[in-house]
Short mmCIF file of C-alpha atoms and ligand atoms in Angstrom, two decimals:
data_model
loop_
_atom_site.label_atom_id
_atom_site.label_comp_id
_atom_site.label_asym_id
_atom_site.label_seq_id
_atom_site.Cartn_x
_atom_site.Cartn_y
_atom_site.Cartn_z
CA MET F 1 -3.86 -15.20 -17.10
CA ILE F 2 -5.11 -13.13 -14.80
CA LYS F 3 -8.95 -12.06 -15.50
CA HIS F 4 -10.72 -11.77 -12.06
CA ILE F 5 -9.14 -10.20 -8.85
CA ALA F 6 -10.21 -9.95 -5.39
CA ILE F 7 -8.60 -7.45 -3.51
CA ILE F 8 -9.28 -7.55 0.09
CA GLY F 9 -9.87 -4.71 2.43
CA ALA F 10 -11.20 -1.28 0.96
CA GLY F 11 -8.99 1.36 2.68
CA GLN F 12 -7.40 4.00 1.00
CA MET F 13 -4.70 1.62 -0.54
CA GLY F 14 -7.18 -1.33 -1.24
CA SER F 15 -9.48 1.17 -2.95
CA GLY F 16 -6.86 2.54 -5.06
CA ILE F 17 -5.59 -0.82 -6.22
CA ALA F 18 -9.19 -1.56 -6.86
CA GLN F 19 -9.25 1.33 -9.11
CA VAL F 20 -6.48 0.95 -11.23
CA CYS F 21 -6.72 -2.72 -11.94
CA ALA F 22 -10.64 -2.05 -13.12
CA THR F 23 -9.64 0.87 -15.18
CA ALA F 24 -7.21 -1.47 -16.76
CA GLY F 25 -10.21 -3.88 -17.54
CA TYR F 26 -9.88 -6.64 -15.07
CA LYS F 27 -12.93 -7.46 -13.27
CA VAL F 28 -12.30 -6.73 -9.61
CA LEU F 29 -14.19 -7.55 -6.61
CA LEU F 30 -13.73 -5.14 -3.74
CA VAL F 31 -13.92 -7.11 -0.08
CA ASP F 32 -14.46 -5.63 3.19
CA LEU F 33 -16.18 -6.81 6.33
CA SER F 34 -17.62 -3.46 6.93
CA ASP F 35 -20.25 -1.92 4.79
CA ASP F 36 -19.29 1.66 5.41
CA HIS F 37 -16.00 0.86 4.25
CA LEU F 38 -17.22 -0.14 0.99
CA THR F 39 -19.64 2.74 0.73
CA LYS F 40 -16.78 5.11 1.36
CA ALA F 41 -14.23 3.35 -0.97
CA GLN F 42 -17.05 3.33 -4.07
CA GLU F 43 -17.21 7.28 -3.05
CA ASN F 44 -13.32 7.54 -2.95
CA ILE F 45 -12.66 5.78 -6.36
CA THR F 46 -15.47 8.06 -7.95
CA LYS F 47 -13.83 10.99 -7.05
CA SER F 48 -10.22 9.95 -7.66
CA LEU F 49 -11.92 8.90 -11.58
CA ASP F 50 -13.54 12.25 -11.49
CA ARG F 51 -9.94 13.96 -10.81
CA LEU F 52 -8.06 12.32 -12.79
CA ILE F 53 -10.49 12.65 -16.12
CA THR F 54 -10.28 16.73 -14.99
CA LYS F 55 -6.60 16.10 -15.21
CA GLU F 56 -6.71 14.63 -18.75
CA VAL F 57 -4.72 11.75 -16.97
CA LEU F 58 -7.55 9.35 -18.33
CA PRO F 59 -10.12 9.92 -21.16
CA SER F 60 -13.89 10.64 -20.13
CA GLN F 61 -15.47 7.28 -20.74
CA ALA F 62 -12.91 5.31 -18.29
CA LYS F 63 -15.44 6.12 -15.49
CA GLU F 64 -17.90 4.29 -16.46
CA ARG F 65 -15.55 1.53 -17.57
CA THR F 66 -13.95 1.27 -14.71
CA LEU F 67 -17.31 1.14 -12.32
CA ALA F 68 -18.83 -1.58 -14.80
CA ASN F 69 -15.59 -3.78 -13.89
CA LEU F 70 -16.05 -3.38 -10.32
CA SER F 71 -18.02 -4.84 -7.43
CA PHE F 72 -18.37 -4.74 -4.05
CA SER F 73 -19.05 -7.19 -1.03
CA GLU F 74 -18.57 -7.99 2.47
CA LYS F 75 -17.54 -11.46 1.64
CA ILE F 76 -15.97 -13.18 -1.40
CA GLU F 77 -18.87 -14.39 -4.01
CA ASN F 78 -17.23 -16.85 -6.75
CA PRO F 79 -14.42 -17.57 -5.15
CA HIS F 80 -13.78 -20.48 -7.87
CA SER F 81 -13.37 -17.56 -10.72
CA LEU F 82 -10.69 -15.81 -9.11
CA ASP F 83 -7.39 -16.14 -10.86
CA LEU F 84 -5.86 -13.64 -8.12
CA VAL F 85 -6.67 -12.34 -4.54
CA LEU F 86 -4.53 -9.39 -3.43
CA GLU F 87 -4.53 -8.49 0.76
CA ALA F 88 -4.46 -4.77 1.49
CA VAL F 89 -5.93 -5.33 5.24
CA ASN F 90 -4.28 -3.88 8.45
CA GLU F 91 -0.38 -4.13 8.96
CA ASN F 92 -1.02 -7.20 11.11
CA LEU F 93 0.98 -10.35 10.42
CA ASP F 94 -1.48 -12.66 12.13
CA LEU F 95 -4.63 -11.39 10.67
CA LYS F 96 -2.80 -11.53 6.68
CA ILE F 97 -1.80 -15.33 8.04
CA HIS F 98 -5.39 -15.94 9.07
CA LEU F 99 -6.77 -14.13 5.86
CA PHE F 100 -4.67 -16.32 3.61
CA LYS F 101 -4.93 -20.00 5.61
CA ASN F 102 -9.02 -19.25 4.84
CA LEU F 103 -8.48 -18.19 1.49
CA ASP F 104 -6.33 -21.57 1.18
CA ASP F 105 -9.41 -23.64 1.12
CA LEU F 106 -11.89 -21.60 -0.71
CA LEU F 107 -9.95 -20.80 -3.79
CA PRO F 108 -8.72 -22.76 -6.68
CA PRO F 109 -5.31 -24.52 -6.35
CA GLN F 110 -3.86 -22.79 -9.10
CA ALA F 111 -4.62 -18.69 -8.17
CA ILE F 112 -2.26 -16.31 -6.76
CA PHE F 113 -2.03 -14.83 -3.48
CA ALA F 114 -0.66 -11.47 -3.36
CA THR F 115 -0.23 -8.88 -0.38
CA ASN F 116 0.26 -5.06 -0.65
CA THR F 117 2.53 -5.29 3.00
CA SER F 118 4.67 -2.43 3.20
CA SER F 119 7.35 -4.33 5.05
CA LEU F 120 6.30 -7.97 6.20
CA SER F 121 7.82 -11.39 5.51
CA ILE F 122 6.21 -12.87 2.11
CA SER F 123 8.12 -15.84 3.05
CA THR F 124 6.31 -15.98 6.30
CA LEU F 125 2.86 -15.56 4.97
CA ALA F 126 4.02 -17.88 1.80
CA SER F 127 4.77 -20.97 4.24
CA ASN F 128 1.31 -20.61 6.37
CA THR F 129 -0.22 -21.57 3.00
CA ALA F 130 -0.08 -24.68 1.24
CA ARG F 131 0.61 -22.82 -2.08
CA PRO F 132 4.01 -21.19 -0.85
CA GLN F 133 5.12 -20.99 -4.87
CA GLN F 134 1.97 -19.00 -5.55
CA VAL F 135 2.57 -16.29 -3.00
CA ILE F 136 4.08 -12.91 -3.42
CA GLY F 137 4.15 -9.33 -2.56
CA VAL F 138 2.80 -6.53 -4.62
CA HIS F 139 3.47 -3.05 -3.15
CA PHE F 140 1.78 -0.19 -4.44
CA MET F 141 3.09 3.54 -3.13
CA ASN F 142 0.44 5.92 -1.87
CA PRO F 143 -1.84 7.15 -3.59
CA ALA F 144 -1.99 3.81 -5.67
CA PRO F 145 -3.95 5.62 -8.84
CA LEU F 146 -0.92 8.33 -8.93
CA MET F 147 2.28 6.48 -8.27
CA PRO F 148 3.80 4.83 -11.18
CA LEU F 149 5.75 2.39 -9.41
CA VAL F 150 4.99 -1.29 -7.95
CA GLU F 151 7.31 -3.22 -6.03
CA ILE F 152 7.17 -6.85 -6.67
CA ILE F 153 8.68 -8.81 -3.61
CA ARG F 154 9.58 -12.63 -4.36
CA GLY F 155 9.31 -14.73 -1.34
CA GLN F 156 11.99 -17.65 -0.72
CA GLU F 157 9.55 -20.01 -2.79
CA THR F 158 7.60 -17.78 -5.12
CA SER F 159 7.90 -19.49 -8.68
CA ASP F 160 8.97 -18.08 -11.82
CA ALA F 161 5.45 -18.43 -13.35
CA THR F 162 4.01 -16.28 -10.33
CA TYR F 163 6.63 -13.81 -10.72
CA LYS F 164 6.31 -13.65 -14.39
CA GLU F 165 2.24 -13.43 -14.35
CA ILE F 166 2.53 -10.89 -11.79
CA GLU F 167 4.93 -8.41 -13.61
CA LYS F 168 2.76 -8.86 -16.61
CA MET F 169 -0.32 -7.60 -14.76
CA VAL F 170 1.84 -4.60 -13.08
CA GLN F 171 2.51 -3.61 -16.67
CA HIS F 172 -0.91 -3.90 -18.03
CA ILE F 173 -2.10 -1.86 -15.00
CA GLY F 174 0.54 1.02 -16.31
CA LYS F 175 2.66 0.66 -13.37
CA THR F 176 6.68 0.08 -13.96
CA PRO F 177 7.61 -2.94 -11.84
CA VAL F 178 10.75 -3.05 -9.39
CA LEU F 179 11.82 -6.60 -8.41
CA SER F 180 13.03 -6.73 -4.51
CA HIS F 181 14.23 -9.73 -2.49
CA ASP F 182 12.45 -10.56 0.59
CA PHE F 183 14.35 -8.55 3.07
CA PRO F 184 12.39 -5.99 5.60
CA GLY F 185 10.89 -2.70 4.11
CA PHE F 186 12.15 -3.85 0.47
CA ILE F 187 13.66 -1.39 -1.44
CA VAL F 188 11.45 2.09 -0.82
CA ASN F 189 10.73 1.85 2.63
CA ARG F 190 14.05 0.44 3.62
CA ILE F 191 15.58 3.92 2.16
CA LEU F 192 12.48 5.71 2.83
CA MET F 193 11.50 5.10 6.31
CA PRO F 194 15.04 6.23 7.66
CA MET F 195 14.81 9.22 5.94
CA ILE F 196 11.51 10.20 7.12
CA ASN F 197 12.99 9.00 11.21
CA GLU F 198 15.99 11.51 10.60
CA ALA F 199 13.79 14.45 9.66
CA ILE F 200 12.01 13.58 13.10
CA PHE F 201 14.95 13.45 14.65
CA ALA F 202 16.10 16.94 13.21
CA LEU F 203 12.87 18.45 14.36
CA GLN F 204 13.36 16.60 17.74
CA ASP F 205 16.76 18.25 17.98
CA GLY F 206 15.56 21.72 17.28
CA VAL F 207 17.37 22.02 14.06
CA ALA F 208 14.59 23.81 12.30
CA THR F 209 11.00 24.30 11.99
CA ALA F 210 9.10 21.54 10.49
CA GLN F 211 8.22 24.08 7.44
CA ASP F 212 12.22 24.31 6.78
CA ILE F 213 12.85 20.95 7.10
CA ASP F 214 10.21 20.20 4.23
CA ILE F 215 10.85 23.39 2.77
CA ALA F 216 14.37 22.42 2.63
CA MET F 217 14.01 18.66 1.43
CA ARG F 218 11.21 19.88 -1.28
CA LEU F 219 13.44 22.86 -2.84
CA GLY F 220 16.75 21.11 -2.13
CA THR F 221 16.38 18.01 -3.08
CA HIS F 222 13.43 18.35 -5.49
CA HIS F 223 11.14 15.83 -3.66
CA PRO F 224 7.39 16.38 -4.26
CA MET F 225 6.71 16.58 -0.39
CA GLY F 226 9.12 17.25 2.14
CA PRO F 227 9.44 14.04 4.59
CA LEU F 228 7.23 15.46 7.78
CA GLU F 229 4.66 16.33 5.35
CA LEU F 230 4.76 12.95 3.84
CA ALA F 231 4.92 11.27 7.04
CA ASP F 232 1.68 12.53 7.72
CA PHE F 233 0.19 11.76 4.43
CA ILE F 234 1.60 7.96 4.72
CA GLY F 235 0.36 8.22 8.65
CA LEU F 236 2.49 8.39 11.53
CA ASP F 237 1.48 5.13 12.90
CA THR F 238 2.25 3.48 9.27
CA CYS F 239 5.72 5.12 9.67
CA LEU F 240 6.46 3.88 13.11
CA SER F 241 5.58 0.49 12.40
CA ILE F 242 7.66 0.01 9.68
CA MET F 243 10.46 1.23 11.48
CA GLN F 244 9.58 -1.08 14.12
CA VAL F 245 9.64 -3.79 11.37
CA LEU F 246 13.47 -2.59 10.05
CA HIS F 247 14.80 -2.50 13.87
CA THR F 248 13.59 -5.94 14.79
CA GLY F 249 14.46 -7.43 10.94
CA PHE F 250 18.23 -6.18 10.90
CA LYS F 251 18.52 -6.08 14.93
CA ASN F 252 20.47 -2.80 14.08
CA ASP F 253 19.82 0.35 16.03
CA LYS F 254 20.43 2.75 13.40
CA TYR F 255 16.67 1.67 12.74
CA LEU F 256 15.59 2.80 16.07
CA PRO F 257 12.22 4.90 15.71
CA CYS F 258 12.85 8.35 16.92
CA PRO F 259 11.36 9.04 20.45
CA LEU F 260 9.05 11.88 18.89
CA LEU F 261 7.50 9.40 16.58
CA GLU F 262 6.60 7.59 19.26
CA LYS F 263 5.16 10.25 21.31
CA TYR F 264 3.16 11.59 18.55
CA VAL F 265 1.55 8.14 17.76
CA LYS F 266 0.79 7.52 21.52
CA SER F 267 -1.35 10.77 21.63
CA GLY F 268 -3.13 9.62 18.64
CA TRP F 269 -1.76 12.35 16.29
CA LEU F 270 -1.23 9.95 13.02
CA GLY F 271 -1.40 12.62 10.65
CA LYS F 272 -3.54 13.93 8.10
CA LYS F 273 -5.94 11.18 8.50
CA SER F 274 -6.57 11.91 12.15
CA GLY F 275 -6.26 15.73 11.50
CA ARG F 276 -2.89 16.30 13.73
CA GLY F 277 0.70 15.35 12.93
CA PHE F 278 3.60 17.70 12.28
CA TYR F 279 0.98 19.77 10.81
CA GLU F 280 -2.94 20.37 11.53
CA TYR F 281 -5.83 19.36 9.15
CA THR F 282 -9.18 20.76 8.78
CA LYS F 283 -10.34 18.44 6.33
CA ILE F 284 -10.51 14.61 8.30
N1 CAA H 1 -6.90 9.91 -6.56
C1 CAA H 1 -6.39 9.49 -5.27
N2 CAA H 1 -5.82 10.90 -4.87
C2 CAA H 1 -5.56 11.85 -5.41
C3 CAA H 1 -6.16 12.02 -6.65
C4 CAA H 1 -6.44 10.71 -7.09
N3 CAA H 1 -6.84 10.76 -8.74
N4 CAA H 1 -5.15 12.78 -7.04
C5 CAA H 1 -4.91 14.11 -6.16
N5 CAA H 1 -5.04 12.80 -5.04
C6 CAA H 1 -4.30 13.30 -3.66
C7 CAA H 1 -3.72 13.52 -2.82
O1 CAA H 1 -3.21 12.72 -2.09
C8 CAA H 1 -3.69 14.67 -1.90
O2 CAA H 1 -5.33 14.71 -1.30
P1 CAA H 1 -6.24 15.69 -1.23
O3 CAA H 1 -6.05 17.10 -2.24
O4 CAA H 1 -7.66 15.09 -1.11
O5 CAA H 1 -6.22 16.51 0.20
C9 CAA H 1 -4.03 15.47 -3.22
O6 CAA H 1 -5.21 14.49 -4.07
C10 CAA H 1 -3.33 16.12 -3.60
O7 CAA H 1 -3.69 16.69 -5.01
P2 CAA H 1 -2.87 17.72 -6.17
O8 CAA H 1 -3.92 17.47 -6.91
O9 CAA H 1 -2.40 19.04 -5.29
O10 CAA H 1 -1.53 17.09 -5.82
P3 CAA H 1 -0.71 16.13 -7.44
O11 CAA H 1 -1.36 15.61 -8.27
O12 CAA H 1 -0.10 17.74 -7.57
O13 CAA H 1 0.58 15.19 -6.39
C11 CAA H 1 1.14 13.58 -5.07
C12 CAA H 1 0.33 14.50 -5.46
C13 CAA H 1 1.49 12.37 -6.37
C14 CAA H 1 0.61 12.98 -3.73
C15 CAA H 1 2.25 14.66 -4.74
O14 CAA H 1 2.18 15.40 -3.60
C16 CAA H 1 3.71 13.23 -4.67
O15 CAA H 1 4.40 12.82 -5.68
N6 CAA H 1 3.77 12.95 -3.42
C17 CAA H 1 4.56 11.96 -2.69
C18 CAA H 1 3.71 10.82 -2.69
C19 CAA H 1 4.81 9.76 -2.31
O16 CAA H 1 6.07 9.85 -1.94
N7 CAA H 1 4.14 8.27 -2.28
C20 CAA H 1 4.67 7.28 -1.60
C21 CAA H 1 4.92 7.10 -0.13
S1 CAA H 1 5.99 6.09 0.28
C22 CAA H 1 4.60 4.42 0.09
O17 CAA H 1 3.26 4.54 -0.32
C23 CAA H 1 5.08 3.18 0.62
C24 CAA H 1 4.36 2.71 1.79
O18 CAA H 1 4.46 1.84 2.07
C25 CAA H 1 4.44 3.44 3.08
#
């Protein structure tokens, strides 16, 4: 049974995942090499909890309870007590392989290794550990505290026991799980990213302004955000890297990233986080 969880990587996804797990009662250690990231994560979690309490999504006692279940560290403390480690570090396959190899020596043999990767191969990560049956994808949507879906991705060797344990955990934190097999982009990004990429082609072709493309999709198809606004929100570098994974993985030119997307990323226009993407943002 999962009780103690370490989340590696205190960026937006890692801190959001740590928050929802701690709110659900798990003991969570959030680990990051950077002390600054940990401080920022702590601030963001507090802010996020305040917003959820104001919106009456959570009761007011949830803040104290969640914070009491969370600890922050620059290294993995008490690795022997961990039942699950979930990595949310940068989308770099070599980095993730290196991390899982190191964790393999540190953690008890029964511990589960989960990755929040948005599109990289679970089977490749698993094959670089001595526990491929206990490696699994657990992909949260952004922002993790608000989005109700979690994709669970089974690698080639993921065991039924590992899958069931993770499915139970996802349900326990109040999210709805869907099962995806290990193909590039899984379910959500395989469908979402080509749509975003097409919206960027439409902008590049001069079909309409960014505003009108977004209004069309918001009001015409009831999406909460238009595709360009959503791309800015996700990060244009992330969108590009997922398109590249789809293109390389399926060897099909229908997944070629739009040149305008590549140009923006090369220019450092990464969306909301850099202050500039398809829109300008004053608050970075
Ligand atoms: N915790 C964290 N972030 C919060 C939050 C909370 N409690 N409450 C709100 N937010 C964030 C939003 O990101 C946004 O940022 P800022 O205000 O700080 O600029 C803002 O708060 C919006 O807040 P609102 O209260 O105005 O918005 P809302 O509650 O009405 O809805 C939303 C916000 C849920 C994000 C909604 O706009 C939405 O559903 N958008 C689409 C999101 C989506 O599609 N996500 C999936 C992306 S794909 C993915 O994640 C997969 C991948 O691998 C790339």
